[in-house]
Amino acid sequence: MRTQVAIIGSGPSGLLLGQLLTEAGVENVILDRVDKDYILGRVRAGVLEEGTVGLLDQAKAGARMHAEGLPHDGFSLAFDGRDHRIDLFGLTGGKRVMIYGQTELTRDLMDRRKKSGALTIYEAADVQPHEFDRQLPYLTYDKDGTTHRLYCDFIAGCDGFHGASRKAVPEKSLCAFEKVYPFGWLGILAEVPPVSHELIYANHPRGFALCSMRSQTRSRYYIQCPLDERIENWGDVRFWDELRRRLPAHHADAVRTAPSFEKSIAPLRSFVAEPMRFNRLFLVGDAAHIVPPTGAKGLNLAASDVYYLFKGLIEHYQEGSNAGIDAYSEHALSRVWKAVRFSWWMTTMLHRFPDTSDFDQKIQEAELDYLTHSRAAATALAENYVGLAY
Ligand code: FAS
Ligand code: PHB
């Protein structure tokens, strides 16, 4: 079998790239090692930057997001028993974010791809990129007891942090930068109205908490937890009590509870692989970088990678120019590192570290106090949160 662009991974990166290419008339095939239901069963991101919203529209997969998503003009920082709103819209000259779950975005892209007739091969085992350092790359994969070959012009490694594409790159050709945080996030989903109409990021001596949502009737809450924490230690009552302890009293009293229908623990890390291109192989999204979810950047960085790679591939196929693909890694990494810094800064300011002293807690609260009383400081926060320009 042969195609123009072979995409490993049917997550947001792979699906968005595949749909943009299909809309532009560039043939592509997506392979994933699991099935659709498994992918849709993962609960992840919830905040979309305007650039991500625009790409979904360009992929003709944005209708349900505009119908059901929640445009947000601000969020609150809670600390020292009080909270302060960060006016994203006012501080950034009219920019906002869209609250819309990654699961729904993925579903919309899958539905659009099915309508477009583009090929996705699910449950493709042992997908491996080959000869990407030459001019005739191909993928091999196992399905239905046979090893198949997919010849292509380019390979997009959209297969996440644990995927095969980054691992296929010779170690001497890749430089990895990593920081592992000494805590995780315990998250739940519950069919209950959110405590506030906007997100609340809370710093507390007991640990970080985040009040988010998926709709006006479905809430998403997170509390910081030790890395070795086990889900079975956290019944709903214990979760709700701990969440309330970490919020200012007026929010704690307003938290409405209901049985959780999803509960998971995510570790936090910062990771960047450089470069993001190896001749005919391109690393995209989590395959190339990971950020702690505190800045709501993971999914949005995947989208900006896709923007740069899509632009370069279209220039190659439609104008015969390789300028875009040659610049992909440099352009993507420039935005990635600024988002990695922002996510590290938000995480460091809001979380309780094992060695956080009383002095450190006071410094965190002073930084939050400065942020919520200085227009210059709040503007810097706001422009990073809504997303820096592509
Ligand atoms: P993904 O990991 O989403 O998709 C990769 C796909 O490749 C998967 O479908 C996988 O099955 C497939 N694959 C992997 N290896 C393969 C192989 N060898 N062969 C074939 N297919 C293979 N971001 C936020 O902005 N906010 C959040 O709150 C947030 N929470 C998160 C919680 C968790 C637990 C995790 C893991 C991530 C979270 N993220 C969050 C980040 C997340 O949203 C990612 O940025 C986003 O999924 C990136 O999308 P992809 O790059 O497509 O990678
Ligand atoms: C979420 O709703 O899942 C969410 C929102 C904001 C974040 C992280 C996660 O920073």
mmCIF file of C-alpha atoms and ligand atoms in Angstrom, residues 8-15 31-34 38-39 42-47 102 124-128 157-165 185 210 214 220 222 264-267 284-287 289-302, ligand 1:
data_model
loop_
_atom_site.group_PDB
_atom_site.id
_atom_site.type_symbol
_atom_site.label_atom_id
_atom_site.label_comp_id
_atom_site.label_asym_id
_atom_site.label_seq_id
_atom_site.Cartn_x
_atom_site.Cartn_y
_atom_site.Cartn_z
ATOM 1 C CA ILE A 8 1.164 7.115 13.460
ATOM 2 C CA GLY A 9 -1.462 7.852 16.115
ATOM 3 C CA SER A 10 -5.181 8.638 16.075
ATOM 4 C CA GLY A 11 -5.135 11.081 18.982
ATOM 5 C CA PRO A 12 -5.717 14.841 18.553
ATOM 6 C CA SER A 13 -2.385 15.394 16.713
ATOM 7 C CA GLY A 14 -2.828 12.619 14.181
ATOM 8 C CA LEU A 15 -6.514 13.234 13.566
ATOM 9 C CA LEU A 31 -2.542 3.915 12.081
ATOM 10 C CA ASP A 32 -3.254 3.399 15.762
ATOM 11 C CA ARG A 33 -2.451 0.451 17.972
ATOM 12 C CA VAL A 34 -5.742 0.565 19.838
ATOM 13 C CA TYR A 38 -10.131 2.958 23.851
ATOM 14 C CA ILE A 39 -9.002 6.356 22.554
ATOM 15 C CA ARG A 42 -9.303 8.555 27.872
ATOM 16 C CA VAL A 43 -10.226 11.727 29.799
ATOM 17 C CA ARG A 44 -7.647 14.464 29.255
ATOM 18 C CA ALA A 45 -7.609 18.119 28.311
ATOM 19 C CA GLY A 46 -10.382 20.643 28.567
ATOM 20 C CA VAL A 47 -9.092 24.102 27.538
ATOM 21 C CA GLN A 102 -10.428 16.541 24.368
ATOM 22 C CA ALA A 124 -2.391 -1.961 14.062
ATOM 23 C CA ALA A 125 0.211 -3.760 16.177
ATOM 24 C CA ASP A 126 3.941 -3.057 16.262
ATOM 25 C CA VAL A 127 3.879 -0.030 13.950
ATOM 26 C CA GLN A 128 7.466 0.761 13.010
ATOM 27 C CA GLY A 157 4.916 10.538 14.511
ATOM 28 C CA CYS A 158 1.734 11.535 16.354
ATOM 29 C CA ASP A 159 1.918 8.566 18.695
ATOM 30 C CA GLY A 160 2.305 10.260 22.051
ATOM 31 C CA PHE A 161 4.975 10.049 24.748
ATOM 32 C CA HIS A 162 5.123 6.256 24.773
ATOM 33 C CA GLY A 163 4.893 5.815 21.006
ATOM 34 C CA ALA A 164 7.252 4.149 18.523
ATOM 35 C CA SER A 165 8.299 7.134 16.417
ATOM 36 C CA TRP A 185 -3.049 15.063 39.792
ATOM 37 C CA LEU A 210 -8.352 22.910 40.156
ATOM 38 C CA ARG A 214 -16.957 19.971 30.649
ATOM 39 C CA ARG A 220 -13.974 18.187 36.280
ATOM 40 C CA TYR A 222 -8.357 17.840 40.305
ATOM 41 C CA SER A 264 -7.656 8.840 37.469
ATOM 42 C CA ILE A 265 -4.193 9.907 38.546
ATOM 43 C CA ALA A 266 -1.844 11.605 36.048
ATOM 44 C CA PRO A 267 1.875 12.076 36.750
ATOM 45 C CA VAL A 284 4.289 15.911 16.610
ATOM 46 C CA GLY A 285 2.508 16.635 19.913
ATOM 47 C CA ASP A 286 3.178 14.423 22.919
ATOM 48 C CA ALA A 287 5.594 12.316 20.837
ATOM 49 C CA HIS A 289 6.991 17.098 24.272
ATOM 50 C CA ILE A 290 5.044 16.814 27.499
ATOM 51 C CA VAL A 291 3.968 19.638 29.818
ATOM 52 C CA PRO A 292 2.331 19.513 33.260
ATOM 53 C CA PRO A 293 -1.416 20.219 32.664
ATOM 54 C CA THR A 294 -1.316 23.272 34.974
ATOM 55 C CA GLY A 295 -1.035 25.680 32.035
ATOM 56 C CA ALA A 296 -3.558 23.759 29.853
ATOM 57 C CA LYS A 297 -0.928 23.603 27.079
ATOM 58 C CA GLY A 298 -0.490 19.910 26.151
ATOM 59 C CA LEU A 299 -3.271 19.583 23.629
ATOM 60 C CA ASN A 300 -2.759 23.151 22.386
ATOM 61 C CA LEU A 301 0.930 22.554 21.664
ATOM 62 C CA ALA A 302 -0.054 19.468 19.674
HETATM 63 P P1 FAS B 1 -1.976 11.201 22.376
HETATM 64 O O1 FAS B 1 -1.162 10.485 23.409
HETATM 65 O O2 FAS B 1 -3.268 11.822 22.736
HETATM 66 O O3 FAS B 1 -2.303 10.188 21.167
HETATM 67 C C1 FAS B 1 -1.322 9.289 20.701
HETATM 68 C C2 FAS B 1 -2.023 8.170 19.963
HETATM 69 O O4 FAS B 1 -1.013 7.320 19.416
HETATM 70 C C3 FAS B 1 -2.882 7.301 20.888
HETATM 71 O O5 FAS B 1 -4.156 7.121 20.322
HETATM 72 C C4 FAS B 1 -2.109 5.983 20.968
HETATM 73 O O6 FAS B 1 -2.989 4.865 21.030
HETATM 74 C C5 FAS B 1 -1.328 5.971 19.664
HETATM 75 N N1 FAS B 1 -0.077 5.212 19.754
HETATM 76 C C6 FAS B 1 0.841 5.241 20.751
HETATM 77 N N2 FAS B 1 1.865 4.410 20.458
HETATM 78 C C7 FAS B 1 1.573 3.845 19.251
HETATM 79 C C8 FAS B 1 2.226 2.890 18.419
HETATM 80 N N3 FAS B 1 3.408 2.375 18.773
HETATM 81 N N4 FAS B 1 1.631 2.539 17.259
HETATM 82 C C9 FAS B 1 0.442 3.097 16.882
HETATM 83 N N5 FAS B 1 -0.224 3.997 17.624
HETATM 84 C C10 FAS B 1 0.336 4.359 18.803
HETATM 85 N N6 FAS B 1 -3.366 18.434 28.194
HETATM 86 C C11 FAS B 1 -4.020 19.569 28.515
HETATM 87 O O7 FAS B 1 -3.908 20.561 27.782
HETATM 88 N N7 FAS B 1 -4.802 19.620 29.661
HETATM 89 C C12 FAS B 1 -4.966 18.515 30.472
HETATM 90 O O8 FAS B 1 -5.671 18.570 31.476
HETATM 91 C C13 FAS B 1 -4.319 17.311 30.151
HETATM 92 N N8 FAS B 1 -4.480 16.186 30.929
HETATM 93 C C14 FAS B 1 -3.807 15.032 30.575
HETATM 94 C C15 FAS B 1 -3.934 13.840 31.347
HETATM 95 C C16 FAS B 1 -3.241 12.672 30.985
HETATM 96 C C17 FAS B 1 -3.385 11.408 31.798
HETATM 97 C C18 FAS B 1 -2.389 12.679 29.861
HETATM 98 C C19 FAS B 1 -1.602 11.430 29.472
HETATM 99 C C20 FAS B 1 -2.253 13.836 29.093
HETATM 100 C C21 FAS B 1 -2.969 15.019 29.439
HETATM 101 N N9 FAS B 1 -2.874 16.186 28.688
HETATM 102 C C22 FAS B 1 -3.516 17.331 28.998
HETATM 103 C C23 FAS B 1 -2.071 16.212 27.534
HETATM 104 C C24 FAS B 1 -2.848 15.570 26.418
HETATM 105 O O9 FAS B 1 -4.061 16.230 26.231
HETATM 106 C C25 FAS B 1 -1.959 15.570 25.219
HETATM 107 O O10 FAS B 1 -1.315 16.815 25.037
HETATM 108 C C26 FAS B 1 -2.682 15.194 23.948
HETATM 109 O O11 FAS B 1 -3.332 13.976 24.145
HETATM 110 C C27 FAS B 1 -1.640 15.130 22.839
HETATM 111 O O12 FAS B 1 -2.210 14.525 21.762
HETATM 112 P P2 FAS B 1 -1.348 13.550 20.828
HETATM 113 O O13 FAS B 1 -0.042 14.202 20.537
HETATM 114 O O14 FAS B 1 -2.258 13.180 19.719
HETATM 115 O O15 FAS B 1 -0.990 12.272 21.729
#
